[in-house]
C-alpha atoms as one frame of an Amber mdcrd trajectory, in Angstrom:
protein
 -25.909  91.386 -23.790 -25.815  87.750 -22.340 -26.867  87.302 -18.864 -25.100
  85.413 -15.961 -27.191  83.615 -13.851 -25.710  82.871 -10.165 -27.245  80.247
  -7.866 -26.615  79.778  -4.292 -26.746  76.162  -3.327 -27.454  75.773   0.391
 -31.173  76.885   1.347 -31.728  77.944  -2.451 -31.286  74.906  -4.688 -31.393
  72.710  -1.783 -34.890  73.098   0.007 -34.600  73.792   3.887 -30.888  72.002
   4.044 -27.060  72.352   3.183 -25.147  70.191   1.542 -22.837  69.530   4.859
 -25.986  68.474   6.572 -26.805  66.101   3.682 -23.143  64.649   3.420 -23.177
  64.098   6.902 -26.491  62.550   6.887 -24.497  59.334   5.402 -22.495  59.141
   7.928 -24.805  59.648  10.935 -23.611  63.170  12.030 -26.229  64.988  10.795
 -27.178  66.531  14.268 -23.489  67.501  14.750 -23.268  69.511  11.430 -26.984
  71.237  12.020 -24.984  72.692  15.072 -21.963  73.866  13.045 -24.349  75.508
  10.693 -26.369  77.187  13.113 -23.003  78.754  14.492 -21.822  79.985  11.223
 -25.077  81.653  10.384 -24.842  83.193  13.992 -21.451  84.358  13.057 -19.878
  82.656  15.904 -17.445  80.767  13.613 -16.112  81.852  10.455 -15.664  79.764
   7.040 -12.238  78.799   7.889 -13.450  77.499  11.344 -16.468  75.499   9.579
 -14.190  73.836   7.276 -11.972  72.762   9.685 -14.229  71.276  11.711 -16.648
  69.598   8.888 -13.274  68.195   7.627 -12.643  66.304  11.022 -16.264  64.917
  10.973 -15.681  63.664   7.547 -12.720  61.285   8.556 -14.469  58.518   6.955
 -15.751  60.046   4.061 -16.291  58.104   0.740 -16.983  59.090  -2.695 -20.107
  56.749  -2.437 -21.457  58.715   0.595 -21.121  62.147  -1.437 -22.812  60.929
  -4.258 -25.623  59.294  -2.149 -25.920  62.389  -0.476 -25.891  64.242  -3.714
 -28.662  61.806  -5.115 -30.954  61.752  -1.994 -30.760  65.601  -1.361 -34.001
  67.705  -1.559 -33.590  70.031  -4.492 -36.033  72.050  -6.086 -37.487  70.716
  -9.210 -36.514  71.490 -12.631 -33.238  72.991 -11.985 -31.914  71.128 -15.342
 -34.597  72.378 -17.377 -34.342  76.082 -16.295 -30.279  75.797 -16.916 -31.166
  73.903 -20.436 -33.363  77.331 -21.086 -30.676  79.444 -19.847 -27.892  77.810
 -22.335 -30.571  77.783 -25.242 -30.921  81.692 -24.745 -27.233  81.764 -25.038
 -26.741  83.000 -21.390 -24.638  81.617 -18.559 -25.392  80.076 -15.336 -23.005
  79.325 -12.503 -23.274  77.878  -8.992 -21.051  79.701  -6.223 -21.607  78.302
  -3.035 -19.513  78.180   0.246 -20.164  74.461   0.464 -17.691  71.978  -0.399
 -16.318  71.805  -4.183 -16.617  68.277  -4.355 -20.345  68.392  -3.790 -21.022
  71.586  -5.743 -18.777  70.481  -8.636 -21.407  67.631  -9.218 -24.178  70.086
 -10.298 -21.728  70.586 -13.698 -23.526  67.510 -14.803 -26.952  68.952 -14.712
 -25.929  71.786 -16.873 -24.758  74.651 -15.094 -21.515  76.139 -17.336 -19.315
  76.524 -14.036 -19.168  75.732 -10.211 -17.280  76.994  -7.377 -17.250  75.964
  -3.920 -14.854  75.758  -0.850 -11.770  74.187  -1.623 -11.586  70.649  -0.033
  -8.937  67.747  -0.977 -10.236  65.117  -2.950 -12.412  62.371  -1.254 -11.802
  60.154   0.588  -9.117  62.608   2.464  -5.586  61.855   2.252  -4.613  65.550
   2.473  -5.291  67.932   4.846  -7.798  70.710   4.378  -6.446  74.540   3.756
  -8.809  76.666   5.876  -8.012  79.356   3.336  -9.502  77.791   0.677 -12.966
  78.469   2.558 -15.188  80.787   0.439 -17.062  83.680   2.295 -19.921  85.866
   1.355 -17.535  88.534  -0.058 -15.833  85.812  -2.077 -18.987  85.311  -3.984
 -18.444  88.921  -5.077 -15.030  88.288  -6.219 -15.967  85.014  -8.113 -18.648
  86.883  -9.728 -16.238  89.166 -10.874 -13.654  86.796 -12.359 -16.692  84.974
 -14.134 -17.856  88.353 -15.833 -14.600  88.556 -17.035 -14.595  85.095 -18.427
 -18.082  85.065 -19.891 -17.680  88.694 -21.336 -20.216  90.377 -19.178 -20.357
  92.806 -16.225 -22.179  92.957 -13.005 -24.931  95.028 -14.860 -25.937  91.620
 -16.585 -25.761  89.219 -13.481 -28.935  87.783 -11.847 -28.262  86.535  -8.359
 -30.761  83.788  -6.727 -30.129  83.172  -2.911 -31.630  82.811   0.367 -29.452
  84.063   3.460 -26.587  86.136   4.606 -24.370  84.681   2.525 -26.040  86.370
  -0.499 -26.454  89.839   0.988 -22.856  91.258  -0.465 -23.872  89.619  -4.043
 -27.274  90.835  -4.044 -25.900  94.384  -3.361 -23.644  94.623  -6.510 -26.079
  93.182  -8.980 -29.038  94.968 -10.460 -31.581  91.708 -10.440 -31.740  89.010
  -7.781 -34.396  86.797  -6.770 -34.770  85.534  -2.987 -35.826  81.937  -2.891
 -37.144  80.417   0.525 -35.129  83.282   1.987 -34.747  84.278   5.365 -34.509
  88.001   6.941 -31.063  88.476   6.049 -32.361  89.295   2.634 -35.314  91.387
   3.583 -35.720  94.727   0.935 -32.600  93.757  -0.701 -33.905  91.472  -3.623
 -35.800  92.376  -6.619 -38.064  89.278  -6.698 -39.021  87.104  -4.083 -39.861
  83.268  -4.537 -41.420  80.614  -1.716 -41.451  77.167  -3.251 -40.385  74.174
  -4.404 -39.771  74.598  -8.209 -36.848  76.621  -9.719 -38.652  77.382 -12.798
 -41.376  79.601 -11.327 -38.778  81.495  -9.669 -36.813  81.992 -13.084 -39.931
  83.142 -14.575 -40.077  86.077 -12.078 -36.952  87.794 -13.916 -38.422  87.778
 -17.249 -36.591  88.015 -20.535 -33.416  89.789 -21.244 -34.075  93.266 -22.254
């Protein structure tokens, strides 16, 4: 049976940062977004509040800003090589992130079969954000189940890669997981743990499908 590999973005594929921070850096608003990241990580605000507040920060955001943020971000090495290997094995790779969909979906160009993020209007913003479109940790499980149905696999065929509390619920329902540069929220939950800057090395921990 083919496997479905599920990749978190912030702190996992992106090393030591989040997509919103990298986007805000292009606008000179990095510090404000770091404060918001800390607030959501500590549970003082939820995904809807976070989405509404970063939307307000990004009033002047353009597609050029988003592309510049993507290209300058500190990605792990060999992401595209890992995804090409997954595809060549007849398996599937997906990115499921709480970050904005307009950033997450750029990873389709790197070889992900599918990419899901919190729903935001197109950039530059001419429509309001719908806070109900902000994803949560629980939504990662819901999306995983939908992708399993789409690709003809089950939770038993899934491998999750993540780093923080937003990945706890997904790690709890799949049989194989890799904590990538993870914080204490995933202690004792992951099948494997990796610290470093190369996704290939993390991928190799899971071994071939049985």
